[in-house]
């Protein structure tokens, strides 16, 4: 007890945080129970009656769910396959730039969209891709590539592409920070001896740079996988519209509409819980696999 | 070092590609700026990409004459300043405590924080919690739920851990308590990380639009981003289907102002504060990101 008293300030520093995490992070975890209950506002979470997996059965049986899951997985998969490697490629290209001024300029400019909200990005992209007078349609038309302006954001066939493109555009520059940092920490002697052995730049990138930043890539990839089903709530809610809803409704937007706007708490919680559990399973298995291959995991 | 022809070609391609890429990052913003500084009616004829044709500040005058925008501005600034300050103080204090071996129970608290990074109750239980805490439709729904974050605590903690122990020991001999050591020694030595975390917290507050969509229905609580979303009529879902006449709300502005040109001006108004700040903080946040993504 003496040591607690001696360190009383330290405990006071930490205490509000502990209380906050208990209330704002752990209380909602407990609230997840309503996915298994017939929730009654008056009885509260604890005393409401159990209904077992009824909500999940209803959810998995509904045709909505298939669409939701398809959209969420498709968008996430696109972002993982194309969005994840994009900053790595950009970092490798920036690393080849000899002029320090150009490199700094390029970096500063490429960070710009990261600091802007999805609402603003959506506004800017709507303007850029608009049917009447949008820069993209204008340019494509003047180059003779298209005859009629394309309704980029209103056509379901283009929606996933627009989501992927804007996501890469917004995040690619900022994503390079961590990769550039790990590239610059590579021992320069490795390159010198490779040059002596006659390796050209491609071979240097392939045999030295990439292996050197492999640990960073793997770590970020695992962290990405944990959020696989997130798909991008802020982005997609801002960019979706009724014309493309069949391709644009993801788990998160559905949970909000059904749960918050229509007060259907149990079903919405069940969808949310499904998402969290899948995310956790993906994280743990990715971590396990990566460790099997001799890399460092997250835990 | 002699360059082969292939390498030279690659260098050219690299510079060209990166220049084009930079253009795609800059141009959309530039075009919006040009449109916002052009007379609305004239702009609707099209063809404005790089420079305004009929220069005017009317669009901005129209934006600032709307009382709902000024109110949203106040909400956004208020939550950004208060939220950032409170969060930085609380998170850094907690991280400082956790960085000391002397604090017993550190291990449990660490595990408690790590778990929150990988599992959460999700939106609906969170919504119900805020409801029971009477946070819905209050200003505090922007502040209280974002005060702490496990990742932020860990980033601060790794910074405090790297500080030399001798500084603390000698201060302690002089009779300083932990609060004094924290505020007189730890904080001044960690200014870069404070700047980084403050920037990210502020950007998060400034750019957040979903919190208001989900947790508020009171129009006086709308922050700038959420109002922008409604004005632009970006999203016509349940929350955003209020019909927002942009121009007819202010008779004072001239006829040349159109709904479209006001939207452009409003975009600029929303973006400008951040765009003027981040290049100056670049040095710091690059460092902060690197520390933050290292383990532990």
Tab-separated table of C-alpha atoms in Angstrom, chain B:
chain	number	residue	atom	x	y	z
B	1	UNK	CA	28.145	5.810	-61.268
B	2	UNK	CA	27.477	5.260	-64.954
B	3	UNK	CA	23.905	4.765	-65.981
B	4	UNK	CA	22.877	2.284	-68.597
B	5	UNK	CA	20.367	3.332	-71.216
B	6	UNK	CA	17.643	1.321	-69.540
B	7	UNK	CA	18.243	3.072	-66.261
B	8	UNK	CA	18.079	6.472	-67.897
B	9	UNK	CA	14.798	5.555	-69.553
B	10	UNK	CA	13.481	4.388	-66.230
B	11	UNK	CA	14.489	7.638	-64.538
B	12	UNK	CA	12.647	9.632	-67.161
B	13	UNK	CA	9.591	7.471	-66.866
B	14	UNK	CA	9.729	7.714	-63.076
B	15	UNK	CA	9.842	11.513	-63.020
B	16	UNK	CA	7.102	11.721	-65.605
B	17	UNK	CA	4.849	9.278	-63.798
B	18	UNK	CA	5.319	10.978	-60.430
B	19	UNK	CA	4.644	14.392	-61.959
B	20	UNK	CA	1.403	13.162	-63.498
B	21	UNK	CA	0.451	11.616	-60.176
B	22	UNK	CA	1.100	14.879	-58.340
B	23	UNK	CA	-1.055	16.644	-60.887
B	24	UNK	CA	-3.939	14.304	-60.098
B	25	UNK	CA	-3.600	15.130	-56.392
B	26	UNK	CA	-3.492	18.876	-56.914
B	27	UNK	CA	-5.698	19.559	-59.881
B	28	UNK	CA	-9.097	18.555	-58.409
B	29	UNK	CA	-8.545	20.993	-55.531
B	30	UNK	CA	-7.264	23.659	-57.887
B	31	UNK	CA	-10.315	23.326	-60.128
B	32	UNK	CA	-12.686	23.675	-57.182
B	33	UNK	CA	-10.810	26.801	-56.097
B	34	UNK	CA	-11.056	28.281	-59.593
B	35	UNK	CA	-14.782	27.523	-59.748
B	36	UNK	CA	-15.394	29.006	-56.305
B	37	UNK	CA	-13.774	32.278	-57.389
B	38	UNK	CA	-15.828	32.509	-60.559
B	39	UNK	CA	-19.307	33.946	-61.040
B	40	UNK	CA	-21.759	31.097	-60.668
B	41	UNK	CA	-23.882	31.756	-63.733
B	42	UNK	CA	-20.828	32.128	-65.899
B	43	UNK	CA	-19.296	28.953	-64.473
B	44	UNK	CA	-22.366	26.951	-65.433
B	45	UNK	CA	-21.427	27.518	-69.078
B	46	UNK	CA	-18.538	25.161	-68.380
B	47	UNK	CA	-14.954	25.221	-69.468
B	48	UNK	CA	-13.371	26.482	-66.245
B	49	UNK	CA	-10.534	24.206	-65.271
B	50	UNK	CA	-7.497	26.211	-64.289
B	51	UNK	CA	-8.371	29.893	-63.861
B	52	UNK	CA	-11.536	31.807	-63.004
B	53	UNK	CA	-13.056	33.582	-66.019
B	54	UNK	CA	-15.147	36.163	-64.159
B	55	UNK	CA	-13.444	36.668	-60.848
B	56	UNK	CA	-15.607	37.308	-57.775
B	57	UNK	CA	-15.806	36.743	-54.021
B	58	UNK	CA	-19.615	36.620	-54.104
B	59	UNK	CA	-19.750	32.878	-53.560
B	60	UNK	CA	-17.805	33.178	-50.348
B	61	UNK	CA	-19.961	36.094	-49.254
B	62	UNK	CA	-22.994	33.886	-49.860
B	63	UNK	CA	-21.471	31.071	-47.818
B	64	UNK	CA	-20.654	33.248	-44.841
B	65	UNK	CA	-24.001	35.018	-44.883
B	66	UNK	CA	-25.757	31.773	-43.978
B	67	UNK	CA	-26.338	31.532	-40.256
B	68	UNK	CA	-26.402	27.713	-40.330
B	69	UNK	CA	-22.893	27.673	-41.765
B	70	UNK	CA	-21.562	30.028	-39.128
B	71	UNK	CA	-23.176	27.861	-36.482
B	72	UNK	CA	-21.641	24.721	-37.998
B	73	UNK	CA	-18.291	26.474	-38.085
B	74	UNK	CA	-18.565	27.202	-34.374
B	75	UNK	CA	-19.458	23.573	-33.641
B	76	UNK	CA	-16.553	22.283	-35.709
B	77	UNK	CA	-14.023	24.656	-34.205
B	78	UNK	CA	-15.379	24.062	-30.714
B	79	UNK	CA	-15.196	20.290	-30.886
B	80	UNK	CA	-11.798	20.365	-32.581
B	81	UNK	CA	-10.218	22.610	-29.962
B	82	UNK	CA	-11.871	21.158	-26.858
B	83	UNK	CA	-11.716	17.551	-28.065
B	84	UNK	CA	-8.088	17.744	-29.083
B	85	UNK	CA	-6.892	19.480	-25.923
B	86	UNK	CA	-8.735	17.187	-23.526
B	87	UNK	CA	-7.765	14.071	-25.405
B	88	UNK	CA	-4.085	14.949	-25.647
B	89	UNK	CA	-3.853	15.779	-21.943
B	90	UNK	CA	-5.685	12.663	-20.786
B	91	UNK	CA	-4.005	10.245	-23.170
B	92	UNK	CA	-0.504	11.519	-22.450
B	93	UNK	CA	-1.091	11.323	-18.682
B	94	UNK	CA	-2.310	7.744	-18.955
B	95	UNK	CA	0.584	6.806	-21.230
B	96	UNK	CA	3.064	8.398	-18.836
B	97	UNK	CA	1.685	6.359	-15.953
B	98	UNK	CA	1.827	3.173	-17.991
B	99	UNK	CA	5.415	3.843	-19.040
B	100	UNK	CA	6.647	3.494	-15.448
B	101	UNK	CA	7.648	0.164	-13.969
B	102	UNK	CA	6.538	1.451	-10.561
B	103	UNK	CA	2.899	1.283	-11.539
B	104	UNK	CA	1.533	-2.053	-10.434
B	105	UNK	CA	-1.225	-3.578	-12.529
B	106	UNK	CA	0.353	-2.260	-15.714
B	107	UNK	CA	0.102	-5.660	-17.359
B	108	UNK	CA	-3.641	-5.996	-16.902
B	109	UNK	CA	-4.300	-2.494	-18.174
B	110	UNK	CA	-2.142	-3.147	-21.232
B	111	UNK	CA	-4.090	-6.268	-22.097
B	112	UNK	CA	-7.301	-4.365	-21.521
B	113	UNK	CA	-6.203	-1.727	-24.038
B	114	UNK	CA	-4.878	-4.163	-26.637
B	115	UNK	CA	-8.154	-6.094	-26.711
B	116	UNK	CA	-10.046	-2.950	-27.670
B	117	UNK	CA	-7.889	-2.657	-30.792
B	118	UNK	CA	-9.164	-5.940	-32.172
B	119	UNK	CA	-12.678	-6.299	-30.890
B	120	UNK	CA	-15.489	-3.867	-30.287
B	121	UNK	CA	-19.153	-4.046	-29.480
B	122	UNK	CA	-20.072	-2.444	-32.751
B	123	UNK	CA	-22.354	0.388	-33.642
B	124	UNK	CA	-25.659	-0.567	-32.049
B	125	UNK	CA	-24.473	-1.397	-28.518
B	126	UNK	CA	-22.442	1.809	-28.695
B	127	UNK	CA	-25.504	3.744	-29.774
B	128	UNK	CA	-27.491	2.276	-26.884
B	129	UNK	CA	-24.737	3.169	-24.444
B	130	UNK	CA	-24.705	6.801	-25.567
B	131	UNK	CA	-28.454	6.826	-25.290
B	132	UNK	CA	-28.385	5.604	-21.707
B	133	UNK	CA	-25.645	8.120	-20.871
B	134	UNK	CA	-27.797	10.885	-22.412
B	135	UNK	CA	-25.072	11.761	-24.878
B	136	UNK	CA	-27.372	11.704	-27.903
B	137	UNK	CA	-28.139	15.169	-29.222
B	138	UNK	CA	-25.572	16.859	-27.039
B	139	UNK	CA	-22.322	18.559	-27.954
B	140	UNK	CA	-20.492	16.085	-25.718
B	141	UNK	CA	-21.177	13.159	-28.031
B	142	UNK	CA	-18.375	14.620	-30.170
B	143	UNK	CA	-15.959	14.893	-27.272
B	144	UNK	CA	-16.351	12.208	-24.625
B	145	UNK	CA	-16.370	9.036	-26.790
B	146	UNK	CA	-13.170	10.085	-28.589
B	147	UNK	CA	-11.139	11.075	-25.526
B	148	UNK	CA	-9.014	7.932	-25.434
B	149	UNK	CA	-7.748	5.422	-27.951
B	150	UNK	CA	-5.499	2.444	-27.322
B	151	UNK	CA	-3.210	3.188	-30.262
B	152	UNK	CA	-2.674	6.772	-29.109
B	153	UNK	CA	-1.830	5.629	-25.581
B	154	UNK	CA	0.756	3.171	-26.910
B	155	UNK	CA	2.395	5.736	-29.183
B	156	UNK	CA	2.808	8.183	-26.312
B	157	UNK	CA	4.005	5.416	-24.036
B	158	UNK	CA	6.816	4.351	-26.370
B	159	UNK	CA	7.925	7.967	-26.548
B	160	UNK	CA	8.000	8.370	-22.760
B	161	UNK	CA	9.814	5.051	-22.348
B	162	UNK	CA	12.666	6.286	-24.516
B	163	UNK	CA	13.374	9.187	-22.171
B	164	UNK	CA	16.514	8.892	-20.040
B	165	UNK	CA	15.725	7.692	-16.514
B	166	UNK	CA	18.432	9.918	-14.985
B	167	UNK	CA	16.434	13.069	-15.696
B	168	UNK	CA	13.573	11.762	-13.636
B	169	UNK	CA	15.821	10.517	-10.843
B	170	UNK	CA	17.554	13.839	-10.384
B	171	UNK	CA	14.247	15.716	-10.422
B	172	UNK	CA	12.954	13.340	-7.794
B	173	UNK	CA	15.991	14.049	-5.592
B	174	UNK	CA	15.095	17.700	-5.855
B	175	UNK	CA	11.703	16.837	-4.422
B	176	UNK	CA	9.594	16.937	-7.573
B	177	UNK	CA	6.492	14.764	-7.670
B	178	UNK	CA	5.247	12.878	-10.734
B	179	UNK	CA	2.960	15.690	-11.822
B	180	UNK	CA	5.824	18.179	-11.835
B	181	UNK	CA	8.169	15.756	-13.566
B	182	UNK	CA	5.521	15.091	-16.195
B	183	UNK	CA	4.736	18.711	-16.908
B	184	UNK	CA	8.241	20.151	-16.522
B	185	UNK	CA	10.355	17.400	-18.028
B	186	UNK	CA	8.363	14.803	-19.955
B	187	UNK	CA	6.109	17.167	-21.883
B	188	UNK	CA	8.801	19.635	-23.035
B	189	UNK	CA	10.982	16.744	-24.175
B	190	UNK	CA	8.178	15.143	-26.154
B	191	UNK	CA	6.824	18.125	-28.056
B	192	UNK	CA	7.161	16.476	-31.491
B	193	UNK	CA	4.895	13.610	-30.510
B	194	UNK	CA	2.432	16.012	-28.881
B	195	UNK	CA	2.322	18.008	-32.105
B	196	UNK	CA	1.761	14.879	-34.192
B	197	UNK	CA	-0.958	13.458	-32.021
B	198	UNK	CA	-2.654	16.832	-31.732
B	199	UNK	CA	-2.652	17.151	-35.508
B	200	UNK	CA	-4.225	13.732	-36.000
B	201	UNK	CA	-6.771	14.295	-33.289
B	202	UNK	CA	-7.667	17.684	-34.720
B	203	UNK	CA	-7.925	16.331	-38.258
B	204	UNK	CA	-10.127	13.524	-36.980
B	205	UNK	CA	-12.469	15.986	-35.278
B	206	UNK	CA	-12.505	18.406	-38.171
B	207	UNK	CA	-13.201	15.720	-40.787
B	208	UNK	CA	-15.729	13.627	-38.896
B	209	UNK	CA	-19.209	13.745	-40.348
B	210	UNK	CA	-20.653	10.350	-39.378
B	211	UNK	CA	-20.933	11.015	-35.629
B	212	UNK	CA	-23.466	13.741	-36.281
B	213	UNK	CA	-25.358	11.607	-38.807
B	214	UNK	CA	-25.678	8.732	-36.352
B	215	UNK	CA	-25.997	10.363	-32.947
B	216	UNK	CA	-27.693	13.711	-33.468
B	217	UNK	CA	-30.900	15.005	-34.993
B	218	UNK	CA	-30.568	18.570	-33.738
B	219	UNK	CA	-29.688	20.906	-36.608
B	220	UNK	CA	-27.853	23.265	-34.293
B	221	UNK	CA	-25.343	20.538	-33.527
B	222	UNK	CA	-24.321	19.834	-37.118
B	223	UNK	CA	-20.603	20.257	-37.704
B	224	UNK	CA	-19.346	21.749	-40.948
B	225	UNK	CA	-18.730	18.421	-42.687
B	226	UNK	CA	-22.200	17.067	-42.036
B	227	UNK	CA	-23.789	20.321	-43.120
B	228	UNK	CA	-21.645	20.250	-46.241
B	229	UNK	CA	-22.932	16.779	-46.971
B	230	UNK	CA	-26.505	17.991	-46.740
B	231	UNK	CA	-25.902	21.118	-48.763
B	232	UNK	CA	-24.230	19.111	-51.485
B	233	UNK	CA	-27.067	16.657	-51.266
B	234	UNK	CA	-24.424	14.016	-51.519
B	235	UNK	CA	-26.324	11.328	-49.744
B	236	UNK	CA	-30.032	10.942	-49.955
B	237	UNK	CA	-30.470	8.347	-47.289
B	238	UNK	CA	-32.645	8.701	-44.241
B	239	UNK	CA	-30.429	11.202	-42.487
B	240	UNK	CA	-29.632	13.298	-45.483
B	241	UNK	CA	-32.980	13.734	-47.191
B	242	UNK	CA	-33.671	17.196	-45.878
B	243	UNK	CA	-34.083	19.327	-48.937
B	244	UNK	CA	-31.521	22.070	-48.686
B	245	UNK	CA	-32.085	25.038	-50.929
B	246	UNK	CA	-28.699	26.614	-51.145
B	247	UNK	CA	-29.335	29.909	-52.787
B	248	UNK	CA	-32.860	30.914	-51.911
B	249	UNK	CA	-31.836	30.971	-48.263
B	250	UNK	CA	-29.981	34.217	-48.715
B	251	UNK	CA	-31.599	36.969	-50.718
B	252	UNK	CA	-28.706	39.293	-50.077
B	253	UNK	CA	-26.316	37.714	-52.531
B	254	UNK	CA	-26.425	38.617	-56.141
B	255	UNK	CA	-28.070	36.737	-58.946
B	256	UNK	CA	-24.801	35.459	-60.325
B	257	UNK	CA	-24.403	33.096	-57.416
B	258	UNK	CA	-25.696	29.591	-58.113
B	259	UNK	CA	-26.206	26.555	-55.919
B	260	UNK	CA	-23.266	24.963	-57.654
B	261	UNK	CA	-20.880	27.874	-57.128
B	262	UNK	CA	-21.802	28.113	-53.455
B	263	UNK	CA	-21.032	24.412	-53.055
B	264	UNK	CA	-17.580	24.994	-54.522
B	265	UNK	CA	-16.941	27.900	-52.162
B	266	UNK	CA	-18.113	25.833	-49.231
B	267	UNK	CA	-15.751	22.998	-50.155
B	268	UNK	CA	-12.872	25.457	-50.115
B	269	UNK	CA	-13.993	26.901	-46.793
B	270	UNK	CA	-14.072	23.430	-45.244
B	271	UNK	CA	-10.693	22.327	-46.605
B	272	UNK	CA	-8.631	25.481	-46.242
B	273	UNK	CA	-7.790	25.326	-42.516
B	274	UNK	CA	-6.192	21.902	-42.834
B	275	UNK	CA	-4.405	22.590	-46.086
B	276	UNK	CA	-2.675	25.589	-44.563
B	277	UNK	CA	-1.463	23.638	-41.546
B	278	UNK	CA	-0.294	20.201	-42.621
B	279	UNK	CA	2.779	21.056	-44.752
B	280	UNK	CA	4.296	22.777	-41.717
B	281	UNK	CA	3.700	19.799	-39.485
B	282	UNK	CA	4.908	17.266	-42.032
B	283	UNK	CA	8.257	16.732	-40.307
B	284	UNK	CA	6.487	15.838	-37.077
B	285	UNK	CA	3.772	13.577	-38.344
B	286	UNK	CA	6.117	11.564	-40.514
B	287	UNK	CA	8.085	10.823	-37.364
B	288	UNK	CA	4.907	10.128	-35.438
B	289	UNK	CA	3.593	7.682	-38.012
B	290	UNK	CA	6.858	5.786	-37.986
B	291	UNK	CA	6.904	5.467	-34.212
B	292	UNK	CA	3.237	4.589	-34.175
B	293	UNK	CA	3.524	1.700	-36.562
B	294	UNK	CA	6.457	0.093	-34.807
B	295	UNK	CA	5.435	-2.584	-32.397
B	296	UNK	CA	4.742	-1.888	-28.756
